[in-house]
Amino acid sequence: MSQSFTESETSRFVRVREGEGELNIHYNDCDPGDARETVVMLHGSGPGASGWANFNRNITPLVEAGFRVLLVDCPGWSKSDTIVNTGSRSNLNARVLAGVVDALGLSRIHILGNSMGGHSAVAFALDHPERVGKLVLMGGGTGGVSPFTPMPTEGIKLLNGLYRSPTIENLKAMMNVFVFDPGDLTEELFQARLDNMLKRRDHLDNFVASFAANPKQYPDFGPRLGEISAPTLVIWGRNDRFVPMDVGLRLIAGIPKSELHVFNNCGHWAQWEHWKAFNALVLEFLSR
Ligand SMILES: O=C(O)/C=C/C(=O)/C=C/C=C(\O)C(=O)O
């Protein structure tokens, strides 16, 4: 039976402690009703990004296979509270995720992280190893320099520029670098993303303020990857112009129980550009 969900009917909020205060965190809860396992999906850092915007092509196959899918919006994105982050954003997102899973009474989760979401998934796995089933890291997993690709990459330069000047022209320039084949990008997708972005100018301003306070928002977890015992599937686009594919090689070199799948003719959005094959890969990995 095909189950389809809408963003509005799955939209939820939960308050989590952070420092001396609290953050109101938005998430989408796609629950088949009898799930034994939960997959949390964590989005990337672009302006207007959200769990739904990043993963709307990846939900149904997992729910139909019996997984509960939670799309958690990190602080500073979508309908979650805004924040100026002066420390490690990977670890901030990991603390917030721990608060969300505590509030929902979940003991163990699988995590699928896209780009910044991958960095945050690794931070969570390092801080809470007993709470992680499996990891799927896609286009991210750690900060740190690439030995092969000049940084910041062209995609990250466009992303940072878009935060400072949120125009439809700059959004299209960034998203055309996001994917290998811009032909898949529709005016509807651009408009939805622009609306998301302009709805929360506070998120845009605070991302810029965070970067000014700490240009290294994503620490290099390279020296600690060996601590991760969770089975890990790393997925990359060979043509990724945001986070270069050699980061994926660093991840499988460091994480003991890991494997890498590289999609050719694919940019930074493998879960969207090759969604059918991506979903099959993830489902097979999680179901082993
Ligand atoms: O700078 C990094 O290491 C991480 C970059 C990102 O997280 C970029 C991802 C952006 C998206 O996935 C998006 O949908 O905007």
Short mmCIF file of C-alpha atoms and ligand atoms in Angstrom, two decimals:
data_model
loop_
_atom_site.label_atom_id
_atom_site.label_comp_id
_atom_site.label_asym_id
_atom_site.label_seq_id
_atom_site.Cartn_x
_atom_site.Cartn_y
_atom_site.Cartn_z
CA MET A 1 0.00 0.00 0.00
CA SER A 2 1.43 3.36 -0.99
CA GLN A 3 1.47 5.81 1.89
CA SER A 4 1.86 9.45 1.02
CA PHE A 5 2.49 12.16 3.54
CA THR A 6 2.25 15.91 3.31
CA GLU A 7 4.51 18.41 5.05
CA SER A 8 1.64 20.02 6.89
CA GLU A 9 0.06 16.84 8.25
CA THR A 10 3.41 15.55 9.55
CA SER A 11 4.58 18.91 10.99
CA ARG A 12 5.44 18.77 14.70
CA PHE A 13 7.33 20.87 17.28
CA VAL A 14 9.30 19.93 20.36
CA ARG A 15 11.15 22.10 22.88
CA VAL A 16 14.70 21.05 23.73
CA ARG A 17 17.17 22.47 26.24
CA GLU A 18 20.25 24.21 24.83
CA GLY A 19 22.67 25.96 27.18
CA GLU A 20 20.75 28.12 29.66
CA GLY A 21 17.66 28.24 27.49
CA GLU A 22 15.36 26.24 25.23
CA LEU A 23 14.91 25.92 21.47
CA ASN A 24 11.64 25.15 19.69
CA ILE A 25 12.57 22.56 17.09
CA HIS A 26 10.42 21.64 14.11
CA TYR A 27 10.36 18.17 12.65
CA ASN A 28 8.21 16.09 10.34
CA ASP A 29 7.05 12.74 11.72
CA CYS A 30 6.26 10.16 9.03
CA ASP A 31 5.09 7.20 11.07
CA PRO A 32 3.57 4.02 9.61
CA GLY A 33 2.09 3.34 13.05
CA ASP A 34 3.79 0.05 13.80
CA ALA A 35 7.45 0.99 13.24
CA ARG A 36 10.11 -0.95 15.09
CA GLU A 37 12.95 1.30 13.96
CA THR A 38 13.36 5.03 13.35
CA VAL A 39 15.42 6.83 10.72
CA VAL A 40 16.26 10.46 11.41
CA MET A 41 17.13 12.53 8.35
CA LEU A 42 19.26 15.68 8.82
CA HIS A 43 19.36 18.34 6.08
CA GLY A 44 22.17 20.46 4.68
CA SER A 45 23.12 24.05 5.45
CA GLY A 46 21.90 25.99 2.43
CA PRO A 47 19.57 28.99 2.78
CA GLY A 48 15.97 27.77 2.84
CA ALA A 49 16.97 24.15 3.41
CA SER A 50 14.73 21.91 5.50
CA GLY A 51 14.25 18.22 6.10
CA TRP A 52 11.26 18.22 3.78
CA ALA A 53 13.01 20.21 1.02
CA ASN A 54 16.03 17.90 1.10
CA PHE A 55 14.37 14.52 1.55
CA ASN A 56 10.83 14.60 0.16
CA ARG A 57 11.82 12.00 -2.47
CA ASN A 58 13.22 9.62 0.15
CA ILE A 59 10.44 9.22 2.73
CA THR A 60 7.83 6.85 1.31
CA PRO A 61 10.03 3.80 0.49
CA LEU A 62 11.38 3.76 4.06
CA VAL A 63 7.94 4.18 5.64
CA GLU A 64 6.50 1.47 3.38
CA ALA A 65 9.34 -0.81 4.57
CA GLY A 66 8.17 -0.19 8.16
CA PHE A 67 10.55 2.55 9.33
CA ARG A 68 9.38 5.68 11.13
CA VAL A 69 11.04 8.66 9.41
CA LEU A 70 11.76 11.87 11.31
CA LEU A 71 12.92 14.93 9.35
CA VAL A 72 14.50 17.19 11.97
CA ASP A 73 15.06 20.87 11.12
CA CYS A 74 18.27 22.08 12.77
CA PRO A 75 18.21 25.35 14.76
CA GLY A 76 18.63 28.16 12.25
CA TRP A 77 16.58 26.52 9.50
CA SER A 78 12.96 26.22 8.41
CA LYS A 79 10.39 26.50 11.25
CA SER A 80 12.90 25.79 14.03
CA ASP A 81 14.12 28.60 16.28
CA THR A 82 17.00 30.70 15.04
CA ILE A 83 20.41 30.86 16.73
CA VAL A 84 23.84 32.44 16.42
CA ASN A 85 26.29 29.56 16.75
CA THR A 86 29.80 30.51 17.88
CA GLY A 87 31.05 26.95 18.49
CA SER A 88 30.81 23.73 16.51
CA ARG A 89 27.54 23.65 14.56
CA SER A 90 27.97 19.90 14.07
CA ASN A 91 27.94 19.46 17.86
CA LEU A 92 25.11 21.97 18.37
CA ASN A 93 22.95 19.98 15.94
CA ALA A 94 23.97 16.75 17.69
CA ARG A 95 22.92 18.14 21.10
CA VAL A 96 19.61 19.28 19.68
CA LEU A 97 19.04 15.87 18.05
CA ALA A 98 19.74 14.20 21.41
CA GLY A 99 17.08 16.45 22.95
CA VAL A 100 14.57 15.56 20.25
CA VAL A 101 15.09 11.80 20.56
CA ASP A 102 14.93 12.08 24.36
CA ALA A 103 11.64 14.00 24.13
CA LEU A 104 10.24 11.35 21.78
CA GLY A 105 11.41 8.52 24.02
CA LEU A 106 13.62 6.93 21.36
CA SER A 107 16.55 4.84 22.61
CA ARG A 108 18.25 4.10 19.27
CA ILE A 109 18.02 5.70 15.85
CA HIS A 110 19.50 5.32 12.42
CA ILE A 111 20.70 8.66 11.03
CA LEU A 112 20.81 9.75 7.38
CA GLY A 113 22.75 13.00 7.14
CA ASN A 114 23.09 15.23 4.08
CA SER A 115 26.19 17.46 4.03
CA MET A 116 25.98 19.47 7.27
CA GLY A 117 23.54 16.77 8.37
CA GLY A 118 26.32 14.21 7.81
CA HIS A 119 28.76 16.24 9.90
CA SER A 120 26.07 16.41 12.62
CA ALA A 121 25.34 12.67 12.41
CA VAL A 122 29.03 11.90 13.03
CA ALA A 123 29.07 14.32 15.98
CA PHE A 124 26.01 12.54 17.42
CA ALA A 125 27.61 9.09 16.89
CA LEU A 126 30.78 10.23 18.70
CA ASP A 127 28.80 11.65 21.65
CA HIS A 128 26.10 8.96 21.85
CA PRO A 129 27.50 5.73 20.33
CA GLU A 130 25.00 3.59 22.24
CA ARG A 131 22.08 5.41 20.58
CA VAL A 132 23.08 4.92 16.95
CA GLY A 133 22.02 1.91 14.88
CA LYS A 134 23.41 2.65 11.42
CA LEU A 135 24.70 5.79 9.70
CA VAL A 136 24.15 6.93 6.12
CA LEU A 137 26.45 9.87 5.32
CA MET A 138 25.73 11.61 2.05
CA GLY A 139 27.87 14.45 0.83
CA GLY A 140 29.20 15.12 4.31
CA GLY A 141 30.44 13.63 7.56
CA THR A 142 33.31 15.80 8.66
CA GLY A 143 34.79 19.23 8.17
CA GLY A 144 38.43 19.64 7.33
CA VAL A 145 40.46 20.47 4.25
CA SER A 146 40.50 18.53 1.01
CA PRO A 147 43.96 17.44 -0.16
CA PHE A 148 42.76 17.69 -3.76
CA THR A 149 40.14 20.44 -4.05
CA PRO A 150 40.65 24.15 -3.31
CA MET A 151 38.42 25.30 -0.45
CA PRO A 152 36.05 26.92 0.06
CA THR A 153 34.64 25.12 -2.96
CA GLU A 154 32.74 26.99 -5.67
CA GLY A 155 29.46 25.67 -4.25
CA ILE A 156 30.19 26.85 -0.71
CA LYS A 157 31.18 30.28 -2.04
CA LEU A 158 27.81 30.51 -3.81
CA LEU A 159 26.03 29.27 -0.66
CA ASN A 160 27.71 31.89 1.52
CA GLY A 161 27.01 34.58 -1.08
CA LEU A 162 23.34 33.61 -1.18
CA TYR A 163 23.05 34.08 2.60
CA ARG A 164 24.34 37.63 2.15
CA SER A 165 22.29 38.44 -0.95
CA PRO A 166 19.14 36.22 -1.05
CA THR A 167 17.94 36.80 -4.61
CA ILE A 168 16.33 34.38 -7.07
CA GLU A 169 19.33 34.87 -9.38
CA ASN A 170 21.80 33.90 -6.65
CA LEU A 171 19.58 30.97 -5.60
CA LYS A 172 19.51 29.63 -9.17
CA ALA A 173 23.29 30.12 -9.45
CA MET A 174 23.81 28.03 -6.29
CA MET A 175 21.34 25.28 -7.15
CA ASN A 176 22.68 24.96 -10.70
CA VAL A 177 26.01 24.00 -9.08
CA PHE A 178 24.24 21.76 -6.58
CA VAL A 179 23.25 19.18 -9.15
CA PHE A 180 25.01 17.56 -12.11
CA ASP A 181 22.06 18.13 -14.48
CA PRO A 182 20.30 21.47 -13.82
CA GLY A 183 17.60 20.33 -16.24
CA ASP A 184 15.91 18.58 -13.31
CA LEU A 185 15.48 21.81 -11.38
CA THR A 186 12.01 23.34 -11.84
CA GLU A 187 10.68 26.88 -11.39
CA GLU A 188 8.37 25.41 -8.73
CA LEU A 189 11.35 24.08 -6.80
CA PHE A 190 13.17 27.41 -7.09
CA GLN A 191 10.10 29.32 -5.92
CA ALA A 192 9.50 27.01 -2.94
CA ARG A 193 13.11 27.36 -1.91
CA LEU A 194 13.04 31.17 -2.33
CA ASP A 195 9.85 31.39 -0.25
CA ASN A 196 11.42 29.26 2.50
CA MET A 197 14.52 31.44 2.44
CA LEU A 198 12.77 34.83 2.56
CA LYS A 199 10.29 33.72 5.20
CA ARG A 200 13.07 33.66 7.80
CA ARG A 201 15.51 36.56 7.31
CA ASP A 202 16.60 35.96 10.92
CA HIS A 203 18.01 32.58 9.85
CA LEU A 204 19.95 34.23 7.02
CA ASP A 205 21.33 36.98 9.26
CA ASN A 206 22.27 34.57 12.03
CA PHE A 207 24.06 32.16 9.69
CA VAL A 208 26.23 35.10 8.54
CA ALA A 209 26.77 36.20 12.16
CA SER A 210 27.68 32.63 13.17
CA PHE A 211 30.21 32.34 10.34
CA ALA A 212 31.74 35.71 11.31
CA ALA A 213 32.05 34.54 14.93
CA ASN A 214 33.50 31.15 13.95
CA PRO A 215 34.48 30.50 10.31
CA LYS A 216 35.14 26.84 11.20
CA GLN A 217 31.56 25.81 11.93
CA TYR A 218 32.26 22.13 11.13
CA PRO A 219 35.24 20.59 12.98
CA ASP A 220 37.46 17.96 11.36
CA PHE A 221 36.44 14.67 13.01
CA GLY A 222 39.15 12.79 11.09
CA PRO A 223 41.26 11.84 14.15
CA ARG A 224 38.18 10.37 15.92
CA LEU A 225 36.47 8.45 13.08
CA GLY A 226 37.97 5.19 14.38
CA GLU A 227 35.74 5.50 17.47
CA ILE A 228 32.60 5.02 15.36
CA SER A 229 31.41 1.41 15.64
CA ALA A 230 28.12 1.90 13.78
CA PRO A 231 27.84 0.30 10.33
CA THR A 232 28.11 3.25 7.94
CA LEU A 233 27.10 3.71 4.32
CA VAL A 234 28.81 6.68 2.67
CA ILE A 235 27.21 7.99 -0.53
CA TRP A 236 28.66 10.69 -2.79
CA GLY A 237 28.19 12.32 -6.12
CA ARG A 238 31.41 12.10 -8.19
CA ASN A 239 30.66 15.59 -9.51
CA ASP A 240 30.02 17.15 -6.08
CA ARG A 241 31.12 20.81 -6.24
CA PHE A 242 30.14 21.62 -2.62
CA VAL A 243 31.87 18.96 -0.50
CA PRO A 244 34.42 17.07 -2.61
CA MET A 245 34.24 13.29 -2.95
CA ASP A 246 37.63 12.83 -1.29
CA VAL A 247 35.91 13.61 2.01
CA GLY A 248 34.00 10.37 1.44
CA LEU A 249 37.30 8.54 1.01
CA ARG A 250 38.52 10.01 4.30
CA LEU A 251 35.33 8.79 6.00
CA ILE A 252 35.65 5.17 4.86
CA ALA A 253 39.38 5.22 5.64
CA GLY A 254 38.53 6.20 9.21
CA ILE A 255 35.24 4.46 10.07
CA PRO A 256 35.91 0.73 10.58
CA LYS A 257 32.59 -0.72 9.40
CA SER A 258 32.00 1.52 6.40
CA GLU A 259 31.44 1.32 2.65
CA LEU A 260 31.27 3.95 -0.08
CA HIS A 261 28.93 4.24 -3.06
CA VAL A 262 29.72 6.88 -5.67
CA PHE A 263 27.11 7.99 -8.21
CA ASN A 264 28.59 9.21 -11.49
CA ASN A 265 26.93 12.19 -13.19
CA CYS A 266 25.79 13.34 -9.75
CA GLY A 267 26.40 16.51 -7.77
CA HIS A 268 25.81 17.34 -4.09
CA TRP A 269 22.23 16.10 -3.93
CA ALA A 270 22.49 12.34 -4.58
CA GLN A 271 19.31 11.70 -2.56
CA TRP A 272 17.42 13.91 -5.04
CA GLU A 273 19.30 13.49 -8.32
CA HIS A 274 19.36 9.65 -8.17
CA TRP A 275 16.54 9.17 -5.71
CA LYS A 276 15.33 5.73 -6.90
CA ALA A 277 18.78 4.13 -6.75
CA PHE A 278 19.59 6.08 -3.59
CA ASN A 279 16.45 4.83 -1.84
CA ALA A 280 17.17 1.23 -2.89
CA LEU A 281 20.75 1.50 -1.60
CA VAL A 282 19.66 2.92 1.76
CA LEU A 283 16.82 0.43 2.21
CA GLU A 284 19.07 -2.53 1.45
CA PHE A 285 21.71 -1.23 3.86
CA LEU A 286 19.27 -0.56 6.71
CA SER A 287 17.48 -3.85 6.21
CA ARG A 288 20.56 -6.10 6.38
O1 LIG B 1 30.10 23.48 4.22
C1 LIG B 1 29.85 22.28 4.44
O2 LIG B 1 30.71 21.44 4.79
C2 LIG B 1 28.45 21.83 4.32
C3 LIG B 1 27.67 22.36 3.34
C4 LIG B 1 26.26 22.01 3.29
O3 LIG B 1 25.67 21.50 4.23
C5 LIG B 1 25.53 22.35 2.12
C6 LIG B 1 24.34 21.71 1.86
C7 LIG B 1 23.19 22.41 1.38
C8 LIG B 1 22.00 21.76 1.14
O4 LIG B 1 21.83 20.47 1.22
C9 LIG B 1 20.82 22.53 0.76
O5 LIG B 1 19.77 21.89 0.50
O6 LIG B 1 20.91 23.77 0.72
#
